[in-house]
Short mmCIF file of C-alpha atoms in Angstrom, two decimals:
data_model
loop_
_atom_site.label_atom_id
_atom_site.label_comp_id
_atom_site.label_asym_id
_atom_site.label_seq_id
_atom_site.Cartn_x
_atom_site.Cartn_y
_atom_site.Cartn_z
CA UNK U 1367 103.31 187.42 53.49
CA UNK U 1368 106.15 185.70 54.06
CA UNK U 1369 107.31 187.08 57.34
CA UNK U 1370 104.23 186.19 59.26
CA UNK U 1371 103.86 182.66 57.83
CA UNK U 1372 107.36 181.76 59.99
CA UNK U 1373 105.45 182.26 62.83
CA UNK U 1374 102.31 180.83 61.80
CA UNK U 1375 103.75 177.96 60.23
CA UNK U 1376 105.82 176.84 63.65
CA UNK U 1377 102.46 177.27 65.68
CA UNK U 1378 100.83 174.73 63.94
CA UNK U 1379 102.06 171.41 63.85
CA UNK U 1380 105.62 171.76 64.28
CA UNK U 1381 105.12 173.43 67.95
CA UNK U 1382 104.87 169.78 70.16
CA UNK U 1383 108.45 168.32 67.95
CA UNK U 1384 109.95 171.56 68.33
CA UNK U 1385 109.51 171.68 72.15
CA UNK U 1386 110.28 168.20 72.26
CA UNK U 1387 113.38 168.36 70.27
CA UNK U 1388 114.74 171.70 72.16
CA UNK U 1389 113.56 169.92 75.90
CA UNK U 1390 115.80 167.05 74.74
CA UNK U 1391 118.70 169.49 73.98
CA UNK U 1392 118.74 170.93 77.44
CA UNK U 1393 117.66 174.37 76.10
CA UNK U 1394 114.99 174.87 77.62
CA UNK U 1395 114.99 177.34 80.24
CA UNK U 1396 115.13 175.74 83.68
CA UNK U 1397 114.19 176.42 87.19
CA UNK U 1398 110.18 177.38 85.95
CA UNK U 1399 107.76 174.84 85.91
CA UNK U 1400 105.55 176.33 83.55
CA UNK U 1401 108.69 177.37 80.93
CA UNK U 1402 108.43 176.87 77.73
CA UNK U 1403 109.78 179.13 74.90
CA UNK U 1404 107.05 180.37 72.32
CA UNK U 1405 106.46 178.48 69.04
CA UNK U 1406 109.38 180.41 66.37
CA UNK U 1407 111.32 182.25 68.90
CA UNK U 1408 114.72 182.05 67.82
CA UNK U 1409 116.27 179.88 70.76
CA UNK U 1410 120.27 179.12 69.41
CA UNK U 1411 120.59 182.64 68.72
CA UNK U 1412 119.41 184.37 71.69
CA UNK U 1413 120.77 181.50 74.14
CA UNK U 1414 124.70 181.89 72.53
CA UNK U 1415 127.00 183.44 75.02
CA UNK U 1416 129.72 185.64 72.80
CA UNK U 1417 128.60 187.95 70.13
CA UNK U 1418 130.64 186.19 66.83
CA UNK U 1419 128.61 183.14 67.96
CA UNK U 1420 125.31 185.41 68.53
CA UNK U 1421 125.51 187.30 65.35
CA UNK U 1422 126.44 183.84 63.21
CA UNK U 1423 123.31 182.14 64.18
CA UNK U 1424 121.21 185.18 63.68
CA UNK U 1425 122.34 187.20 61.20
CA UNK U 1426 125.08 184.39 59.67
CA UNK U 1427 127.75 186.46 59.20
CA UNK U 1428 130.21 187.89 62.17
CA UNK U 1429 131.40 190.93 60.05
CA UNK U 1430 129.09 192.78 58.16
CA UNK U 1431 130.04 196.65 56.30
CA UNK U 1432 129.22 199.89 58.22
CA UNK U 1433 126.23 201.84 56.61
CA UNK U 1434 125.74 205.42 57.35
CA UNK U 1435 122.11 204.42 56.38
CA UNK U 1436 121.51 202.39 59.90
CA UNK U 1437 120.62 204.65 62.85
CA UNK U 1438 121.52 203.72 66.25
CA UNK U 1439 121.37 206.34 68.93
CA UNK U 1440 121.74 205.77 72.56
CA UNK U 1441 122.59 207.70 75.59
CA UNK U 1442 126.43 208.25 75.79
CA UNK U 1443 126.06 207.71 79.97
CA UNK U 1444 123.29 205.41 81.23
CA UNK U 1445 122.96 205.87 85.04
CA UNK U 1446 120.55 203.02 85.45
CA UNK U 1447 121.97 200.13 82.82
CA UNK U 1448 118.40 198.17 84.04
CA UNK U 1449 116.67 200.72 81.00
CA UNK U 1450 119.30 202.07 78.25
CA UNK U 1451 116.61 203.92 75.59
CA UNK U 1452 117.68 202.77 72.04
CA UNK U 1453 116.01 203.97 68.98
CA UNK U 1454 116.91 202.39 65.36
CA UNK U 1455 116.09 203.77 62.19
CA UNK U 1456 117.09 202.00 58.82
CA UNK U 1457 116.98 204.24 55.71
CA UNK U 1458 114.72 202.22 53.20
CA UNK U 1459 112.14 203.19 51.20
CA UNK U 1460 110.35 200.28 52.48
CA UNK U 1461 108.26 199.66 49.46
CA UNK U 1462 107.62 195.85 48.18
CA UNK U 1463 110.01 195.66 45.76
CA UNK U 1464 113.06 197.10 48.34
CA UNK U 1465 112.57 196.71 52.24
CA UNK U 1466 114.12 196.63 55.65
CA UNK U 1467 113.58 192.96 56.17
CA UNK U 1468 115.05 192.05 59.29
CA UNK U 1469 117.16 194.16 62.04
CA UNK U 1470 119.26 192.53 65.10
CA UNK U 1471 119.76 194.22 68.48
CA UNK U 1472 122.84 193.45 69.81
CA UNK U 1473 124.67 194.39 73.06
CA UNK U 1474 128.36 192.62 73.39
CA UNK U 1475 129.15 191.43 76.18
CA UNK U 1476 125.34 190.73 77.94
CA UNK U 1477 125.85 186.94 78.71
CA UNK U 1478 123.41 186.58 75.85
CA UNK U 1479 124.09 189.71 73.40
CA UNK U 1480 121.62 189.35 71.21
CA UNK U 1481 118.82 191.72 72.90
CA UNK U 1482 116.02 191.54 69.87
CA UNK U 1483 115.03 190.40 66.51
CA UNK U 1484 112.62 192.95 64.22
CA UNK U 1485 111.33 191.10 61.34
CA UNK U 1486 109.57 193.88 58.97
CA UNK U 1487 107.36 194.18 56.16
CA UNK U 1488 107.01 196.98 53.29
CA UNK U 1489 103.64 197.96 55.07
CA UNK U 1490 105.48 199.37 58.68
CA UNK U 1491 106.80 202.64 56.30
CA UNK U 1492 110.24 203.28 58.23
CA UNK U 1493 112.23 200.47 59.97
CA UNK U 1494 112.39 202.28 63.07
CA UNK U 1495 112.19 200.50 66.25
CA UNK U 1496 112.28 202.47 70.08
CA UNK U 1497 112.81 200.25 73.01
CA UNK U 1498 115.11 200.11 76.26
CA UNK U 1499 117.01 197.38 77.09
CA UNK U 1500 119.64 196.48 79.70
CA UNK U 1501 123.58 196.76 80.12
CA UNK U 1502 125.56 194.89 82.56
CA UNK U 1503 128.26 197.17 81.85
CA UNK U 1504 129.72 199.86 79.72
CA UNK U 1505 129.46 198.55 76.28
CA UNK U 1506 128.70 198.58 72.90
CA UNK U 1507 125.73 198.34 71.21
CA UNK U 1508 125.15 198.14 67.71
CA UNK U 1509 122.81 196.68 64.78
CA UNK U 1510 122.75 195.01 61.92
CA UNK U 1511 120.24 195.23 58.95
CA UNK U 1512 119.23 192.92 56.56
CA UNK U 1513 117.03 193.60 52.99
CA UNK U 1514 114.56 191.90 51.20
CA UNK U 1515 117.51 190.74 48.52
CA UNK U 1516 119.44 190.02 51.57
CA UNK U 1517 121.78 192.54 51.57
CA UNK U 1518 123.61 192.84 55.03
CA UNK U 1519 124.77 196.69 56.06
CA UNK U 1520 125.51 197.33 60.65
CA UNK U 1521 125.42 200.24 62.44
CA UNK U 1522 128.97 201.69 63.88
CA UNK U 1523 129.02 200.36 67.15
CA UNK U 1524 127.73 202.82 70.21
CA UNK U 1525 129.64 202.84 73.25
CA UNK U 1526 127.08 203.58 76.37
CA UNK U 1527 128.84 204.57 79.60
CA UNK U 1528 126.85 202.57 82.24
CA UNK U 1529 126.84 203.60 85.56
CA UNK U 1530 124.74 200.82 87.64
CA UNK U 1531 124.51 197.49 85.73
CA UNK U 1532 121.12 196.43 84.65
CA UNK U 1533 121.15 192.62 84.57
CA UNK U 1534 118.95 192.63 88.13
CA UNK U 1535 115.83 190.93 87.68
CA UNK V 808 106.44 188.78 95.40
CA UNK V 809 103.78 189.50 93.03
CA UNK V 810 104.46 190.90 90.19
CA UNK V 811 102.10 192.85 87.95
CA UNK V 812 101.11 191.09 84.56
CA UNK V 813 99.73 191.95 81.17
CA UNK V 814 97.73 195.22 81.88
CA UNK V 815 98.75 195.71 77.51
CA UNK V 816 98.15 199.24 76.06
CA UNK V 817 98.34 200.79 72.67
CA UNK V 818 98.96 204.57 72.11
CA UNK V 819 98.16 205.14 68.41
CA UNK V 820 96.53 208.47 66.70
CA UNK V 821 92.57 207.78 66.00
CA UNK V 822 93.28 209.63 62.34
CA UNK V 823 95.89 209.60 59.50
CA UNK V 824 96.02 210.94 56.04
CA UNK V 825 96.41 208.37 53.74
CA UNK V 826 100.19 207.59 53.10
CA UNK V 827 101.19 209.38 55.84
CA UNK V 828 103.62 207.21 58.36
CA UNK V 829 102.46 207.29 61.93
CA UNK V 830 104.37 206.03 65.29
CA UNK V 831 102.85 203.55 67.68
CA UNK V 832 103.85 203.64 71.08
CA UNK V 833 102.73 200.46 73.42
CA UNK V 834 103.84 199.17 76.98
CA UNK V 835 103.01 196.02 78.94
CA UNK V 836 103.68 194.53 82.29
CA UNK V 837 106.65 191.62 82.73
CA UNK V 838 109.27 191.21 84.82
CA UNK V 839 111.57 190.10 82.01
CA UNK V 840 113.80 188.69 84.08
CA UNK V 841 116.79 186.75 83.06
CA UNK V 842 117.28 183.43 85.35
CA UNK V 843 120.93 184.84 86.50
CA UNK V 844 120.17 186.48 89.09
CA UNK V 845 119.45 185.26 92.68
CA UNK V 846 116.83 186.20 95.13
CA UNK V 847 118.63 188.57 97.57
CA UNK V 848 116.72 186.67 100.77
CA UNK V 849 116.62 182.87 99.92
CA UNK V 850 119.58 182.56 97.80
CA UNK V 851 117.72 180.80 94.76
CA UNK V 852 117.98 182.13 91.39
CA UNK V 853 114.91 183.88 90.07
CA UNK V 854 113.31 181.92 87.61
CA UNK V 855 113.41 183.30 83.68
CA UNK V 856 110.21 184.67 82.61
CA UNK V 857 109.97 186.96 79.87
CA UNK V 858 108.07 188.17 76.69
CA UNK V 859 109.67 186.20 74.18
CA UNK V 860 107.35 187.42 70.91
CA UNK V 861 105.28 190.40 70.13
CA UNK V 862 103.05 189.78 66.40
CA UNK V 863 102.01 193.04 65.31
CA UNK V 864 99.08 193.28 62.59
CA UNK V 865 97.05 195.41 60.90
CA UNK V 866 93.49 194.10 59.32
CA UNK V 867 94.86 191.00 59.99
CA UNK V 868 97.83 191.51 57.78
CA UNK V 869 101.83 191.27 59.28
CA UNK V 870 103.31 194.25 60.14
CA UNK V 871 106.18 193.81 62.37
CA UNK V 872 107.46 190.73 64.37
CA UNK V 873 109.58 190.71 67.37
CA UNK V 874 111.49 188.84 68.96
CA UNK V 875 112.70 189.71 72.19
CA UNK V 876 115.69 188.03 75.02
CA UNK V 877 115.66 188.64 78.38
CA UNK V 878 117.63 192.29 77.86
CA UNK V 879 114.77 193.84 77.07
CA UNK V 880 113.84 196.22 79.95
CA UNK V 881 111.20 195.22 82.80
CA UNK V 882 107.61 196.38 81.81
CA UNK V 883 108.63 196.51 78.09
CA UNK V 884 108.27 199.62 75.61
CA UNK V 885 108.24 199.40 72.15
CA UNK V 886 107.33 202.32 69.63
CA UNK V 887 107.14 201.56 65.94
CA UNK V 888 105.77 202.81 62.66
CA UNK V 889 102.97 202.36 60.27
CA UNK V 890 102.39 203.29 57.09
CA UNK V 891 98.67 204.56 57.33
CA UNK V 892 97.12 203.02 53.66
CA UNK V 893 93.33 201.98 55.09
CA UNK V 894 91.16 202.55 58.25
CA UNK V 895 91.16 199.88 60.14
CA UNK V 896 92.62 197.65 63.17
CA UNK V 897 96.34 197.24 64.88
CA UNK V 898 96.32 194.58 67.14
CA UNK V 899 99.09 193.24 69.13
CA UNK V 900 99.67 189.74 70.61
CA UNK V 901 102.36 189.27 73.32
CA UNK V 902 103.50 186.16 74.50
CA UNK V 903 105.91 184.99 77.35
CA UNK V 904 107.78 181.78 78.20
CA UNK V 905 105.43 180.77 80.81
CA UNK V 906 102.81 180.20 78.46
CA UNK V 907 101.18 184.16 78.87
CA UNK V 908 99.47 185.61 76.05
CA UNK V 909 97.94 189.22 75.90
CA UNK V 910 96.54 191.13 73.18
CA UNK V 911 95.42 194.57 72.52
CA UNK V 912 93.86 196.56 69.44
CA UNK V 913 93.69 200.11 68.61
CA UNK V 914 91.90 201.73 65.59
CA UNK V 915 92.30 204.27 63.16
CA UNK V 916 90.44 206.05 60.45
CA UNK V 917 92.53 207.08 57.35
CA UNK V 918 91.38 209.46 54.88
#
């Protein structure tokens, strides 16, 4: 399956260049001795700073059509922005032929706002993800979808009210 | 300050009928902190360290990938779905930027 092999693939032999080549671009987090990002983690796309950057080098595209079919909900107020519940659900039939392929968390102004990458396959049934995640600040929040024929279709963005900002830790 | 690690666990049902789609609900210990913020008593900044990928699979077959940043909550949740087609094993690898790796399994019997 094609989804897994991205990950397999960059474990193998690529992992000691790909370290190499990202320590050598300063990319690397610093400041722990032991750091060093996992083999296939997406590292331009997490690390860029503004979303039109974020979403370009994940999803490459910065504007991307509103579908009613791509569920977002969130809490309207979040008193503690440390843990803001999401849960996303993509309306698919998820079958091999015509699946949910990949879905991007985004929040907009985090200083990184890409918050997670889902990469699916037909056999997960519903592209639904539930996770919490943190807000510095009242924000938006919203998610993009991608198919298996690469069809692109967001979520309307979802303001959450955030009381205490969550980017402790 | 120590901070508790790993600990991975799996909440899945034991049963399913056999196309039915069932959630899976699983939790692990990180501090998933970002590197931006400083410690409140020596002044430093507080090193990154984070769950960067969780491989999901079931029979040793991809389910779901993720990919996380340092947004994701402390002590990360994630619940996801499964289309139930064969008895057999979920297992789940997670793996943080300071070269920690957990993984945890959970079975279930579909008829």
């Amino acid at each position: 399956m094609k989804q897994m092999q991205r990950r397999q693939f960059l474990g193998t032999g690529v992992t000691a260049a790909a370290v190499a080549a990202v320590a050598s671009t300063g990319l690397l987090r610093a400041g722990n001795a032991f750091a060093e990002n996992v083999a296939g983690w997406p590292v331009k796309a997490f690390d860029a700073k503004v979303l039109d950057e974020a979403m370009s080098d994940s999803v490459g595209k910065t504007n991307v059509p509103v579908s009613s079919k791509v569920s977002l909900k969130a809490p309207t107020i979040a008193e503690n922005g440390g843990a803001v519940p999401v849960t996303i659900e993509v309306d698919s039939p998820m079958t091999a032929d015509d699946y949910i392929s990949t879905v991007w968390l985004f929040v907009d102004h985090n200083p990184t706002p890409l918050a997670s990458q889902f990469t699916f396959t037909p056999a997960s049934g519903k592209a639904y993800i539930q996770e919490r995640i943190k807000m510095a600040k009242t924000d938006n929040v919203r998610v993009v979808a991608k198919t298996n024929k690469g069809e692109l279709m967001a979520s309307a963005p979802r303001e959450v009210k955030v009381t205490i900002g969550g980017c402790g830790g | 300050m120590a901070e508790a690690l790993g600990n991975p666990m799996i909440r899945m049902p034991g049963s399913a009928k056999k196309g039915e789609i069932v959630e899976i609900r699983s939790l692990i210990m990180n501090p998933m902190t970002t590197g931006l913020q400083k410690d409140k008593k020596t002044g430093k900044l507080i090193p990154a360290h984070f769950i960067q990928t969780v491989t999901i699979t079931f029979n040793d077959k991809p389910l779901l990938d993720v990919d996380w940043s340092t947004a994701v909550s402390a002590n990360p949740y994630l619940a996801f779905k499964m289309r139930a087609e064969e008895s057999g094993t979920l297992k789940m690898i997670w793996k943080d930027n300071t070269n920690g790796s957990w993984s945890a399994d959970s079975k279930i019997t579909v008829s």
